[in-house]
CSV table of N, CA and C in Angstrom, one decimal:
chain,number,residue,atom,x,y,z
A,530,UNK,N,16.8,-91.3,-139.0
A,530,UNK,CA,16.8,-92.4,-140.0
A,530,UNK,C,15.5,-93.0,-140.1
A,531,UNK,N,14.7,-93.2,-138.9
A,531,UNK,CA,13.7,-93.9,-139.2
A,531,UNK,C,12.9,-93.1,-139.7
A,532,UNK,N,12.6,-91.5,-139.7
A,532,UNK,CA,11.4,-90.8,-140.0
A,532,UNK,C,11.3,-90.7,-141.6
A,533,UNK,N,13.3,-90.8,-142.5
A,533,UNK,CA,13.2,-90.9,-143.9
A,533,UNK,C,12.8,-92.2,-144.5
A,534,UNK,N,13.1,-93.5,-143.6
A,534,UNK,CA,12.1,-94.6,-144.0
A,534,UNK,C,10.7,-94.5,-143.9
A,535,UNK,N,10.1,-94.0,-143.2
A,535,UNK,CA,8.5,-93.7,-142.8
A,535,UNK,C,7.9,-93.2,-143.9
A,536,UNK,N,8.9,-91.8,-144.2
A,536,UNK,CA,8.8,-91.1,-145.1
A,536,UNK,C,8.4,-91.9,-146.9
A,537,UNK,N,9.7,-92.6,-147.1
A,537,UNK,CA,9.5,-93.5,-148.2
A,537,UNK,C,8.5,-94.4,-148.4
A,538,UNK,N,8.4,-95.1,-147.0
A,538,UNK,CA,7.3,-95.8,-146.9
A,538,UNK,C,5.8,-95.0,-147.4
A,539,UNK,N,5.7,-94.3,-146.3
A,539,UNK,CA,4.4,-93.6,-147.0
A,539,UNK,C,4.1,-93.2,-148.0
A,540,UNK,N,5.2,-92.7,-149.1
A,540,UNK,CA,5.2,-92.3,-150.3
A,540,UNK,C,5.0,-93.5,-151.1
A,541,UNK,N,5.2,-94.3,-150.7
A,541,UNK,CA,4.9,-95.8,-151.9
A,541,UNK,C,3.7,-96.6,-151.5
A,542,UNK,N,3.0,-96.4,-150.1
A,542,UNK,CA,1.9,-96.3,-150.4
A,542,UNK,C,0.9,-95.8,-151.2
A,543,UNK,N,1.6,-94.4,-151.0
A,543,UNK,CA,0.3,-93.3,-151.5
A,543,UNK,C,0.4,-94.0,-153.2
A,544,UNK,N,1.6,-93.9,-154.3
A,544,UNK,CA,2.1,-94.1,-155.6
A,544,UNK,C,0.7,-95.2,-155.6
A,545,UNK,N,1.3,-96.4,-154.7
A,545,UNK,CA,0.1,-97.7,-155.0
A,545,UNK,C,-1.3,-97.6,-155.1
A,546,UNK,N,-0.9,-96.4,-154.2
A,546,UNK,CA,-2.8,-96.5,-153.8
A,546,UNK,C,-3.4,-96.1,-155.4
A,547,UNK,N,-3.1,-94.6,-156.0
A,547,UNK,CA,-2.9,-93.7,-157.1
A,547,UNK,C,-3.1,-95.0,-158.3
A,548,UNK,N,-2.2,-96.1,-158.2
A,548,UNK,CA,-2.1,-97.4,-159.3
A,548,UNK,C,-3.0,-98.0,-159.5
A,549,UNK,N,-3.4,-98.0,-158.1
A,549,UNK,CA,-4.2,-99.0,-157.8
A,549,UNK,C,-5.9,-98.2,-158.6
A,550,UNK,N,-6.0,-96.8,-158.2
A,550,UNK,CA,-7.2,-96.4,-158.4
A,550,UNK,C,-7.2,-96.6,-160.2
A,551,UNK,N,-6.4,-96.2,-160.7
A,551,UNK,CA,-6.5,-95.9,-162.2
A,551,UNK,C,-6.3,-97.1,-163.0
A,552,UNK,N,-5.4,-98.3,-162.1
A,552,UNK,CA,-6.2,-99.5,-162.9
A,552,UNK,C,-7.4,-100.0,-162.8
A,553,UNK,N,-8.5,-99.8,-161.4
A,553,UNK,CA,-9.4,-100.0,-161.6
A,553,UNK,C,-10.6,-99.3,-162.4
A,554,UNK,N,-10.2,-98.0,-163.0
A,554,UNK,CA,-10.7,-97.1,-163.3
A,554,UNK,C,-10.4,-97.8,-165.0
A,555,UNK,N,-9.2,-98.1,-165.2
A,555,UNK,CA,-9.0,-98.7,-167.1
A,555,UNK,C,-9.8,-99.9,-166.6
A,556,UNK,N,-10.0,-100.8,-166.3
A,556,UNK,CA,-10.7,-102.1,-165.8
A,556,UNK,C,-12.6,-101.8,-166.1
A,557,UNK,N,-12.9,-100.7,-165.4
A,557,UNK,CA,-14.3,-100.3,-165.2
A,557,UNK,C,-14.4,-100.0,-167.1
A,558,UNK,N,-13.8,-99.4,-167.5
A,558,UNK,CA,-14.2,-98.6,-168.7
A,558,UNK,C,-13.7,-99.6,-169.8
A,559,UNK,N,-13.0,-100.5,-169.8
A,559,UNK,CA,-12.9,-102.5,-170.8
A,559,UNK,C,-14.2,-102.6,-170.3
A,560,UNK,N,-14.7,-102.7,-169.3
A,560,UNK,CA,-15.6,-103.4,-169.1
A,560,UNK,C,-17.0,-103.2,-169.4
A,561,UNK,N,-17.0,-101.4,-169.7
A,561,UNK,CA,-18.6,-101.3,-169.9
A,561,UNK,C,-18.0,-101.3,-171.5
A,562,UNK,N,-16.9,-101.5,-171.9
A,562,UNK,CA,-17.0,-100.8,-174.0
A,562,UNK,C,-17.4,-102.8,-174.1
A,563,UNK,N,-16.5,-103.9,-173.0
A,563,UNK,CA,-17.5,-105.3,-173.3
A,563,UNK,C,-18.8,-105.3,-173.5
A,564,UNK,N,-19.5,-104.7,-172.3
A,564,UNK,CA,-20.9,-104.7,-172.2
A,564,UNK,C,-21.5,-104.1,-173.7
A,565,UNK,N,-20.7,-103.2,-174.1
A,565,UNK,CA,-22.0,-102.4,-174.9
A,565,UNK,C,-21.1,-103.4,-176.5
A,566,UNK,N,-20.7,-103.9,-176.5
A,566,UNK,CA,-20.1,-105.0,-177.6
A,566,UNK,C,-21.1,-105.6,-177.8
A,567,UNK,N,-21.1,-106.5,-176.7
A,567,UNK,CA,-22.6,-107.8,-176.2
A,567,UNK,C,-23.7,-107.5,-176.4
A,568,UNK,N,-24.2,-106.5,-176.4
A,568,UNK,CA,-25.0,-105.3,-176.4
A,568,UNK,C,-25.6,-105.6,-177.8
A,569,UNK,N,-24.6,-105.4,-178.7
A,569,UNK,CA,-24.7,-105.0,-180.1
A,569,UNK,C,-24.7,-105.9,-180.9
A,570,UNK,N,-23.9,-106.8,-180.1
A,570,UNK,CA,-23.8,-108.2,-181.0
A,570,UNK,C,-24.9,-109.0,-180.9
A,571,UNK,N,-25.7,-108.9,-179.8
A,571,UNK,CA,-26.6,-109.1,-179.6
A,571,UNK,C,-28.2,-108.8,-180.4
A,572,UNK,N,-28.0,-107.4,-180.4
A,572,UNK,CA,-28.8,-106.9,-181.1
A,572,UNK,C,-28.8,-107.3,-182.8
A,573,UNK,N,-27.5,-107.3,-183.4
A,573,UNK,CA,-27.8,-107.6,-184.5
A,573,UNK,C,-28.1,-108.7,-184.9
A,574,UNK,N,-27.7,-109.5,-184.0
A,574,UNK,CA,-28.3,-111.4,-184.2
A,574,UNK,C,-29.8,-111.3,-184.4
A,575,UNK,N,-30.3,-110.0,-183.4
A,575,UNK,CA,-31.7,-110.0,-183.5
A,575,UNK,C,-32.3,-109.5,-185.0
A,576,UNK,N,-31.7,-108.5,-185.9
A,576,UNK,CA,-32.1,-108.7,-187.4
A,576,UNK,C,-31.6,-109.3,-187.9
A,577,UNK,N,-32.7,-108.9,-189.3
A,577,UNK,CA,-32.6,-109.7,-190.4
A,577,UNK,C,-30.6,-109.3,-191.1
A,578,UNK,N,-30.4,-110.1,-191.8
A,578,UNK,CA,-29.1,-110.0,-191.9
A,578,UNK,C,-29.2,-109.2,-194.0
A,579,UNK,N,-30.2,-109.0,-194.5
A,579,UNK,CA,-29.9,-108.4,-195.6
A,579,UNK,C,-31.0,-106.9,-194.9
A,580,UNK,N,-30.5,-105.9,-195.3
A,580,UNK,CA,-31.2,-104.6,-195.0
A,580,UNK,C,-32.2,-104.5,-196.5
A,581,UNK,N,-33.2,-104.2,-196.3
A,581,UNK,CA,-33.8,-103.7,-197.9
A,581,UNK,C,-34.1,-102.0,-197.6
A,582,UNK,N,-34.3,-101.7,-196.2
A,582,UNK,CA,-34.3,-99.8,-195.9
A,582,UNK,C,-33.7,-99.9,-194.9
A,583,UNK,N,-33.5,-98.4,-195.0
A,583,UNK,CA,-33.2,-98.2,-193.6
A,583,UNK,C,-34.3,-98.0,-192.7
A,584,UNK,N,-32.8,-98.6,-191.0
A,584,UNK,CA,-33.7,-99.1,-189.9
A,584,UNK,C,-33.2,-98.2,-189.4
A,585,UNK,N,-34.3,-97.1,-188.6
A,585,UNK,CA,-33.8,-96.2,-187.7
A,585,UNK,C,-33.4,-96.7,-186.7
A,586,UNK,N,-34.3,-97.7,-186.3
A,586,UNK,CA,-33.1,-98.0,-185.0
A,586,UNK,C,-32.1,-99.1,-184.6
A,587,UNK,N,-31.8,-99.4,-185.9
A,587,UNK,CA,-30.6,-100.0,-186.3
A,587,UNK,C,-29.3,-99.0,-186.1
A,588,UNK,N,-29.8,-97.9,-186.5
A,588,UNK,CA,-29.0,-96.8,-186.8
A,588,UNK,C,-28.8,-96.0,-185.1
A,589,UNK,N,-29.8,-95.9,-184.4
A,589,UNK,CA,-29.8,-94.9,-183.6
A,589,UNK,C,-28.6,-96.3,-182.0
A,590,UNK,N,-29.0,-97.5,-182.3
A,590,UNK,CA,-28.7,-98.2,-181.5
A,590,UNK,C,-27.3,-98.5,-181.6
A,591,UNK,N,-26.5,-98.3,-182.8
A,591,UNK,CA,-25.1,-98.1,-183.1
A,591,UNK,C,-24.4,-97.5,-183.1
A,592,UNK,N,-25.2,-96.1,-183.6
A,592,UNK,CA,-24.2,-95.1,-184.4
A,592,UNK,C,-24.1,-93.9,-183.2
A,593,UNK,N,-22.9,-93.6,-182.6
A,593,UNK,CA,-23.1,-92.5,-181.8
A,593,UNK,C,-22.8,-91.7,-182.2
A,594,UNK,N,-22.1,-90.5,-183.4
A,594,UNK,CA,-22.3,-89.9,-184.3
A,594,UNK,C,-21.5,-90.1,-185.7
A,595,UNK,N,-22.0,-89.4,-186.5
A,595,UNK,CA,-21.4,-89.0,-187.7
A,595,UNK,C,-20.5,-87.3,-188.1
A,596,UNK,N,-19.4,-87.6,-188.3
A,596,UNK,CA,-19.2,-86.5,-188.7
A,596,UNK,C,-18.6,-86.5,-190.3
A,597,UNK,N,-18.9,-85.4,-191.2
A,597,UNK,CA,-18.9,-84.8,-192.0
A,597,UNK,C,-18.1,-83.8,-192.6
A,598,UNK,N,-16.6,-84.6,-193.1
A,598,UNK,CA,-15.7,-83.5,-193.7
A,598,UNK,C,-15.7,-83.4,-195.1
A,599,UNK,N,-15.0,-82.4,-195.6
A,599,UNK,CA,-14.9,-82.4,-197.3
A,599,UNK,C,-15.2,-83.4,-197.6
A,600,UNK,N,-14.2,-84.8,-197.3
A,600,UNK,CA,-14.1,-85.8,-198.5
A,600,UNK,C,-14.7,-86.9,-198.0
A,601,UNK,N,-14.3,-87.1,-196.5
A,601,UNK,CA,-14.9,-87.9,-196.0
A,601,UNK,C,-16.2,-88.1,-195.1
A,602,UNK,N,-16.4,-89.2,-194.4
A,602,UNK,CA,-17.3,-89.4,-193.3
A,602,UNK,C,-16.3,-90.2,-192.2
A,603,UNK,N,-16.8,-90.0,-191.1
A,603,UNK,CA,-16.0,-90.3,-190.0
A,603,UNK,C,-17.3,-90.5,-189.1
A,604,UNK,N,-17.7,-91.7,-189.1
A,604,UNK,CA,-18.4,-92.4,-188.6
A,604,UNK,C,-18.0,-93.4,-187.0
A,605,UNK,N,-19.1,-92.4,-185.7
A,605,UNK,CA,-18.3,-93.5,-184.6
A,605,UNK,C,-19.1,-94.4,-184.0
A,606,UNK,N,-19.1,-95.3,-183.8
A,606,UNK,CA,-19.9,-96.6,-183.2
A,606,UNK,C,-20.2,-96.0,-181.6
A,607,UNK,N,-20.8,-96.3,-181.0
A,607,UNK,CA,-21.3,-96.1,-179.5
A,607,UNK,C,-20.6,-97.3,-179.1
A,608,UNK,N,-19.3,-98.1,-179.7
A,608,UNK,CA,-18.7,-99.0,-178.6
A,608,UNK,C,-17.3,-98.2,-178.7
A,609,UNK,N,-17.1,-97.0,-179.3
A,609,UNK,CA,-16.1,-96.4,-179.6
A,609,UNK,C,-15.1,-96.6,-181.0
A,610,UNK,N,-15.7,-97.6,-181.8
A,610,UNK,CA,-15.3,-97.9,-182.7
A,610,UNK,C,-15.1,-96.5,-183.7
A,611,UNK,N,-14.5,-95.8,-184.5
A,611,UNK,CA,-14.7,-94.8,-185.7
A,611,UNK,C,-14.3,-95.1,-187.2
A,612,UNK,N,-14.6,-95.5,-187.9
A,612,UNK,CA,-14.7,-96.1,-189.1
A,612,UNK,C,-14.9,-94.6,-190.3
A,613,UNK,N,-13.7,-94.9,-191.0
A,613,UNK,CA,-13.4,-93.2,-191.8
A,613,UNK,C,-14.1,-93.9,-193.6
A,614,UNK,N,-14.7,-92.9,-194.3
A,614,UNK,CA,-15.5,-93.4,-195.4
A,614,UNK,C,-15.3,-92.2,-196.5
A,615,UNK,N,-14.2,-92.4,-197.6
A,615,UNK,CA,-14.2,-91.1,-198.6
A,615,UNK,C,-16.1,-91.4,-199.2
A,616,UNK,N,-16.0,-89.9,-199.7
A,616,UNK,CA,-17.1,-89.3,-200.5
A,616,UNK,C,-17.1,-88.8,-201.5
């Protein structure tokens, strides 16, 4: 009797432990998509707020790619944002 409580026991350690890793793991990854928010928000306080050309590194410091279908654009931010755009 005692060895199937042991048994359970240890098993619900292990489960917690397992919980325990992958909430820290969603915790770590909120935390760096914060960082690169602040990041950005940051940055753009630093321009001018009307564009008259384009700023490459306006562009390169935002945009982590573009992709290009028939109709649209599917544009994704480097904070994970993806913002969809007909053509």
């Amino acid at each position: 009797m005692k060895i199937i409580v042991l048994d359970n026991v240890a098993e619900e350690i292990y489960r917690l432990r397992e919980l325990k890793q992958e909430v820290m793991m969603k915790n770590a990854a909120r935390e760096r998509i914060r960082q690169r928010i602040e990041e950005m928000t940051k940055f753009s306080k630093e321009q001018p707020h009307l564009l008259k050309e384009y700023n490459d590194l306006l562009v390169r410091r935002l945009i982590e790619k573009i992709t290009i279908h028939e109709r649209q654009l599917t544009i994704e931010f480097k904070s994970g944002i993806k913002v969809k755009r007909k053509i």
